[in-house]
Short mmCIF file of N, CA and C in Angstrom, two decimals:
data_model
loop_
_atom_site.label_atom_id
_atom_site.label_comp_id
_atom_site.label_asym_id
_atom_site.label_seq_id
_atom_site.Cartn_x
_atom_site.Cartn_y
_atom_site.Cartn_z
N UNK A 156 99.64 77.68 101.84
CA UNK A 156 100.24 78.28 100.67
C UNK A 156 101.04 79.54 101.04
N UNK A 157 100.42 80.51 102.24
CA UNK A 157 101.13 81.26 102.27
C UNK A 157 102.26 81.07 103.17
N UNK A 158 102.45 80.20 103.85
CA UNK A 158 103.73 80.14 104.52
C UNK A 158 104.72 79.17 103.56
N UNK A 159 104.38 78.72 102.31
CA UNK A 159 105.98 78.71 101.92
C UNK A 159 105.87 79.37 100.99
N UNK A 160 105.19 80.44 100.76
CA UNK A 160 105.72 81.72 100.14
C UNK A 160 106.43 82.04 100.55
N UNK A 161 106.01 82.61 102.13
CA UNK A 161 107.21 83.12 103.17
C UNK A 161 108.44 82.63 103.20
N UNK A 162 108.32 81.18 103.13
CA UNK A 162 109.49 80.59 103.08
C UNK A 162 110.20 80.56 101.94
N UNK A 163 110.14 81.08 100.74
CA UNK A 163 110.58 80.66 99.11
C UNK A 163 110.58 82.58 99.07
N UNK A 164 110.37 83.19 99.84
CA UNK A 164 110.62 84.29 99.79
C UNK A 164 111.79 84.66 100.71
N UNK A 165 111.49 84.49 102.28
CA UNK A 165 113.00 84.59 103.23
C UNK A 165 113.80 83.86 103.09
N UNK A 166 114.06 82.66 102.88
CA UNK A 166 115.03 81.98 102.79
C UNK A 166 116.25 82.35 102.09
N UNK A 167 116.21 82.53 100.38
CA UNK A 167 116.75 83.34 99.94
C UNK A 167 117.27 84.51 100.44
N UNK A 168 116.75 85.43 101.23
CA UNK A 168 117.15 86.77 101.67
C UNK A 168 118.11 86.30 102.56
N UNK A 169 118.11 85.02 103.73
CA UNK A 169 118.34 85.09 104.87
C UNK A 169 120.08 84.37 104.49
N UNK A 170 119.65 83.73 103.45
CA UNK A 170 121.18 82.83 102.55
C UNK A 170 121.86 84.22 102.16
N UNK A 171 121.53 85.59 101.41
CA UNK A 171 122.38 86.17 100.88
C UNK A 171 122.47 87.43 102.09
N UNK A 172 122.11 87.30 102.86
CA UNK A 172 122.16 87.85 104.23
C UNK A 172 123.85 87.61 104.75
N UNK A 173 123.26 86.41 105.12
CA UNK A 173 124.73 85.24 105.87
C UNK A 173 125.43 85.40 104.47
N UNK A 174 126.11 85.20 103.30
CA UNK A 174 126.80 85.15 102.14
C UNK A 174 127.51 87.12 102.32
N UNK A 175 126.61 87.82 102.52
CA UNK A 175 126.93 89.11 102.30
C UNK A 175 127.86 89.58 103.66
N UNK A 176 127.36 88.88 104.87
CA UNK A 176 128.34 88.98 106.03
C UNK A 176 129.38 88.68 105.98
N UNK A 177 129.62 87.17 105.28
CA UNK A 177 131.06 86.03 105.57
C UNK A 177 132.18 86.96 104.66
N UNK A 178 131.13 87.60 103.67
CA UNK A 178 132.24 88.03 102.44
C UNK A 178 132.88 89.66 102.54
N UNK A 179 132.25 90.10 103.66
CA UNK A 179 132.35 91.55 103.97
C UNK A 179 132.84 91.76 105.36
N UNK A 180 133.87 90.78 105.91
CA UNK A 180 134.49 91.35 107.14
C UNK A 180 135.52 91.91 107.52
N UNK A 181 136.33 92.81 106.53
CA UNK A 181 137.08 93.68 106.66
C UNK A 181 136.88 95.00 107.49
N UNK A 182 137.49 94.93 108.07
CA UNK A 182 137.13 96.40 109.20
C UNK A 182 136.92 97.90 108.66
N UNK A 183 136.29 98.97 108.49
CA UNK A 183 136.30 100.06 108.21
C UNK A 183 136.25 101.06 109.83
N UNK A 184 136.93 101.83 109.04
CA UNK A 184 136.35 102.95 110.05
C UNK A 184 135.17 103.54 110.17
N UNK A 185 134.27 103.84 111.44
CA UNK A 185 133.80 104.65 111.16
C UNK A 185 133.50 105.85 111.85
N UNK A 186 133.31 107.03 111.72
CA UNK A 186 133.38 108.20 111.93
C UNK A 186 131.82 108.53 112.56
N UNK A 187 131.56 109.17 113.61
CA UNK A 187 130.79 109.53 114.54
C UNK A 187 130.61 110.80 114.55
N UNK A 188 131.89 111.48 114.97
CA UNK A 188 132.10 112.94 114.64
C UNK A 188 133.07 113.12 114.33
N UNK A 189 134.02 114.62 114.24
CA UNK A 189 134.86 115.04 114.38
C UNK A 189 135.56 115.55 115.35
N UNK A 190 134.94 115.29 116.73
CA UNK A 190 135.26 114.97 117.83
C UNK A 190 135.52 113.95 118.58
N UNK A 191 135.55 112.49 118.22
CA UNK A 191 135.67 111.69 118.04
C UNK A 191 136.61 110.64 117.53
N UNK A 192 136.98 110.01 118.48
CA UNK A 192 138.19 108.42 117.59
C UNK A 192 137.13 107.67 116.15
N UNK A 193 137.28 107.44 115.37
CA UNK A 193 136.84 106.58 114.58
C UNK A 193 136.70 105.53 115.53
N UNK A 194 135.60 104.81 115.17
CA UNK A 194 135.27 103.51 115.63
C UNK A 194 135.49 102.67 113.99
N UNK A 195 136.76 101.48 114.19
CA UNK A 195 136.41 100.15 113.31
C UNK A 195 135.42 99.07 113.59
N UNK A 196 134.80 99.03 112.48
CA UNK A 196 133.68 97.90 112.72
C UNK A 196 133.97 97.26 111.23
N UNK A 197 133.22 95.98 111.24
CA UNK A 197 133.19 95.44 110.21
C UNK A 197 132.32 95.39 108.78
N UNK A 198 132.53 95.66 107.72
CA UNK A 198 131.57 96.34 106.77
C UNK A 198 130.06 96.08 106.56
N UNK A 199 129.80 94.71 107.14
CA UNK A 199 128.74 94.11 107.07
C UNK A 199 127.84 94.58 107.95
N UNK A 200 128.38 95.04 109.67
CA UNK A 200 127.62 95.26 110.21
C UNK A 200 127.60 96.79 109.94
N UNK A 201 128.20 97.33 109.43
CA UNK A 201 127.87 99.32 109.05
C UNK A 201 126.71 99.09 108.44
N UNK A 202 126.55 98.22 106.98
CA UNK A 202 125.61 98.18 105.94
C UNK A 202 124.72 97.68 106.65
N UNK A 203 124.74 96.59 107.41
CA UNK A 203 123.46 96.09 108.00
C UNK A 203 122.70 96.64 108.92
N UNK A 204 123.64 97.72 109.59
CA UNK A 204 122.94 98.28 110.66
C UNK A 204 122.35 99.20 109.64
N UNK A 205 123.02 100.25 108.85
CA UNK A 205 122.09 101.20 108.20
C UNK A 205 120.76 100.49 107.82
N UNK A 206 120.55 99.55 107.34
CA UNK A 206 119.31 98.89 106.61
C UNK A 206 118.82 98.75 107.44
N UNK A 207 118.98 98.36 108.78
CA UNK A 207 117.75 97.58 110.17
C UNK A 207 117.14 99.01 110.61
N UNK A 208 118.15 100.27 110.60
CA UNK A 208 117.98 101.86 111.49
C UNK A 208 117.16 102.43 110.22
N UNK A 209 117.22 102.38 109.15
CA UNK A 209 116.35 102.54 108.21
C UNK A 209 115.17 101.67 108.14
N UNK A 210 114.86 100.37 108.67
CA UNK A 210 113.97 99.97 108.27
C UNK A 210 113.21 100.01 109.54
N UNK A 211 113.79 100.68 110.77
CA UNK A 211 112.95 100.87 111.74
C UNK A 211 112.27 102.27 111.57
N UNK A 212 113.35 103.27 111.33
CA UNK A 212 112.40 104.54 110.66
C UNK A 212 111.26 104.44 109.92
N UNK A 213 111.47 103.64 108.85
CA UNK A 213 110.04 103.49 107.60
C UNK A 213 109.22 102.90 108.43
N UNK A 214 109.34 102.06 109.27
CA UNK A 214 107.98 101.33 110.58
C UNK A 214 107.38 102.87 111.59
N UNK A 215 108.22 103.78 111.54
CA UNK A 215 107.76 104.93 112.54
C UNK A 215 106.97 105.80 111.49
N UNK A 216 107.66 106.01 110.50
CA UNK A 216 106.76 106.64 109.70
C UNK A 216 105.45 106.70 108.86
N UNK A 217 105.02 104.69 108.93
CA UNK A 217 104.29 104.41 108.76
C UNK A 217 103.40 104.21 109.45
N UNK A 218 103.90 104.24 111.18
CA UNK A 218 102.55 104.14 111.94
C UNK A 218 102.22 105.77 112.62
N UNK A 219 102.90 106.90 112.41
CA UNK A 219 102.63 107.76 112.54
C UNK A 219 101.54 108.76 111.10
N UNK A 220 101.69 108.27 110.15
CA UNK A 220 100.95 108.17 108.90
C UNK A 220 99.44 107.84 108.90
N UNK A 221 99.69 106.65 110.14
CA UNK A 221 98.49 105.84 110.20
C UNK A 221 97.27 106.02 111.72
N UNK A 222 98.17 107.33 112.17
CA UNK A 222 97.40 107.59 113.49
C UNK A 222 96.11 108.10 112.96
N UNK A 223 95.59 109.02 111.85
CA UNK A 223 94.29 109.51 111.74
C UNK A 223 93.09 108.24 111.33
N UNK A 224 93.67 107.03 110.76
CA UNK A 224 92.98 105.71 110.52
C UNK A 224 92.53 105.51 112.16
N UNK A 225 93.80 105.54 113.10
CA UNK A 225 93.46 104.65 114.26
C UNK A 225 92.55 105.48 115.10
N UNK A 226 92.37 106.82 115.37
CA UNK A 226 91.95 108.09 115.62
C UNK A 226 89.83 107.70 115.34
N UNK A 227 90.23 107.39 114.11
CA UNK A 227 88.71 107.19 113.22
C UNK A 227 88.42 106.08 113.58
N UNK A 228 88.97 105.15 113.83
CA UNK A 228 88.57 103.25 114.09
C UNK A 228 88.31 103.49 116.11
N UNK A 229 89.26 104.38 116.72
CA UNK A 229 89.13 104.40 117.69
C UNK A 229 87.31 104.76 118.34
N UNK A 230 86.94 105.86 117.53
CA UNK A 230 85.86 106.93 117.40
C UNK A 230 84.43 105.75 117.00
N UNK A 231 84.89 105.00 115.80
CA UNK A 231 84.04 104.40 115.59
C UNK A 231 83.36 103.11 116.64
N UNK A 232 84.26 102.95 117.18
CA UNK A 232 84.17 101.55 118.38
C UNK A 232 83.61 102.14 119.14
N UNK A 233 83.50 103.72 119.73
CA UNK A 233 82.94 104.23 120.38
C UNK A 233 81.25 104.07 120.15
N UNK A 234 81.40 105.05 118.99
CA UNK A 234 79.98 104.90 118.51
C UNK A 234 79.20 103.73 118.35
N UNK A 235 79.58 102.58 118.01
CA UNK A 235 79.32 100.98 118.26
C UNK A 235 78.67 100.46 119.39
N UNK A 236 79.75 101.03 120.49
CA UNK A 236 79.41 100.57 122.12
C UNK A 236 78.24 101.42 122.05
N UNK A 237 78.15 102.80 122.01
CA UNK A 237 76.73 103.70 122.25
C UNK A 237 75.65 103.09 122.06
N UNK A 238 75.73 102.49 120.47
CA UNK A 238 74.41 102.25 120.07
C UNK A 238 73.84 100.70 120.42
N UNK A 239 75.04 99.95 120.61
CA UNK A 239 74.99 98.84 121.17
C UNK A 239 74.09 98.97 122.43
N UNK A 240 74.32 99.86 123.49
CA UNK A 240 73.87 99.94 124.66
C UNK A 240 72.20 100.31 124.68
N UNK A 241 72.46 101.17 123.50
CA UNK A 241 71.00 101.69 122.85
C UNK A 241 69.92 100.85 123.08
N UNK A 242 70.34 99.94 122.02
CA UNK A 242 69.95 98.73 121.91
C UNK A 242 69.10 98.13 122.83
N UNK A 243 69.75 97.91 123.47
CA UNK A 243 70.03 97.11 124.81
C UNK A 243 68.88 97.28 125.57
N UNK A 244 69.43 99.36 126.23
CA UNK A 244 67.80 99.61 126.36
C UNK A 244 66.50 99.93 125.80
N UNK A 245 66.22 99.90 124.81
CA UNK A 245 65.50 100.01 123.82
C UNK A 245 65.44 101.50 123.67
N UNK A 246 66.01 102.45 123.79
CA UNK A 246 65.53 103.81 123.72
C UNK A 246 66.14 104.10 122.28
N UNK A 247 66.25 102.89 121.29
CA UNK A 247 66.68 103.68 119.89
C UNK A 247 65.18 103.55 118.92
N UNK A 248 65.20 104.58 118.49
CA UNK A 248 63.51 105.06 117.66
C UNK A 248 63.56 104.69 116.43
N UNK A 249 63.81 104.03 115.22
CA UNK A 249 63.87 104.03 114.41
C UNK A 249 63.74 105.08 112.92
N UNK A 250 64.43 105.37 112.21
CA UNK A 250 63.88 106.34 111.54
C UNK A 250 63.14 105.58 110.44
N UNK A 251 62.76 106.09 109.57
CA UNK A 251 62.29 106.12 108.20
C UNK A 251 62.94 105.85 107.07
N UNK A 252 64.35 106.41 107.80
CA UNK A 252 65.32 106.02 106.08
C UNK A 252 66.03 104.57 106.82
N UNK A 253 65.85 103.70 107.51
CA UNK A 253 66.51 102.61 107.86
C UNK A 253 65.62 101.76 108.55
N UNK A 254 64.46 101.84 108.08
CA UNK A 254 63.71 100.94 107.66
C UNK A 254 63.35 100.33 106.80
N UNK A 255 64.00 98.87 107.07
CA UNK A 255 63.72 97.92 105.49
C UNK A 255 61.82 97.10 105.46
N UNK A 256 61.61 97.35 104.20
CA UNK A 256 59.95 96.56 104.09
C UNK A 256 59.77 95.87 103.21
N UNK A 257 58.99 94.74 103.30
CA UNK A 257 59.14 94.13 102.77
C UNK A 257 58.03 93.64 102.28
N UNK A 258 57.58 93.63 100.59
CA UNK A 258 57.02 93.18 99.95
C UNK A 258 56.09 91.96 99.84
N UNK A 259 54.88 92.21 100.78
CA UNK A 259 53.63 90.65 100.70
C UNK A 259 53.46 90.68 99.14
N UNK A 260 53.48 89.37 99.21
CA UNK A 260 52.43 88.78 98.00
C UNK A 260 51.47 88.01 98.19
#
């Protein structure tokens, strides 16, 4: 189900993608600096590149957003292996508050 979502979702994009290129190839200038020749390119790829250089930014900003998650998941795997090993050698004591009991009848 979910891959022809994907598909009934990109497809469309990828048709007015190609439609938005064929219909937008008139050359513009574009300007770099004012030190600088203008570079002509074609309008499709100005717009398209802005959207891909923008949509690689929002990917940086979202995984830099997301370093204190990975920071904490990192920490926790740690603590995992510890007690895992614990385990292992039996030197973990049990407390009192994580002990479950259970009710004879």
């Amino acid at each position: 189900m979910t891959t022809l979502f994907k598909w009934l979702l990109t497809f469309p994009i990828a048709v007015l993608v190609v439609f938005f290129s064929v219909m937008n190839m008139a050359l513009a200038p574009l300007s770099w600096s004012p030190f600088h020749a203008d570079i002509e390119l074609p309008v499709f790829a100005i717009i398209l590149g802005a959207f891909g250089i923008g949509f690689l930014w929002g990917g940086f900003i979202v995984w830099l957003n997301a370093s204190p998650v990975r920071k904490k998941i990192k920490e926790q795997r740690k603590q995992i292996k510890k007690l895992e090993k614990e385990i292992e050698l039996g030197t973990i004591k049990p407390d009192s508050t994580n002990l479950i009991t259970l009710d004879e009848e």
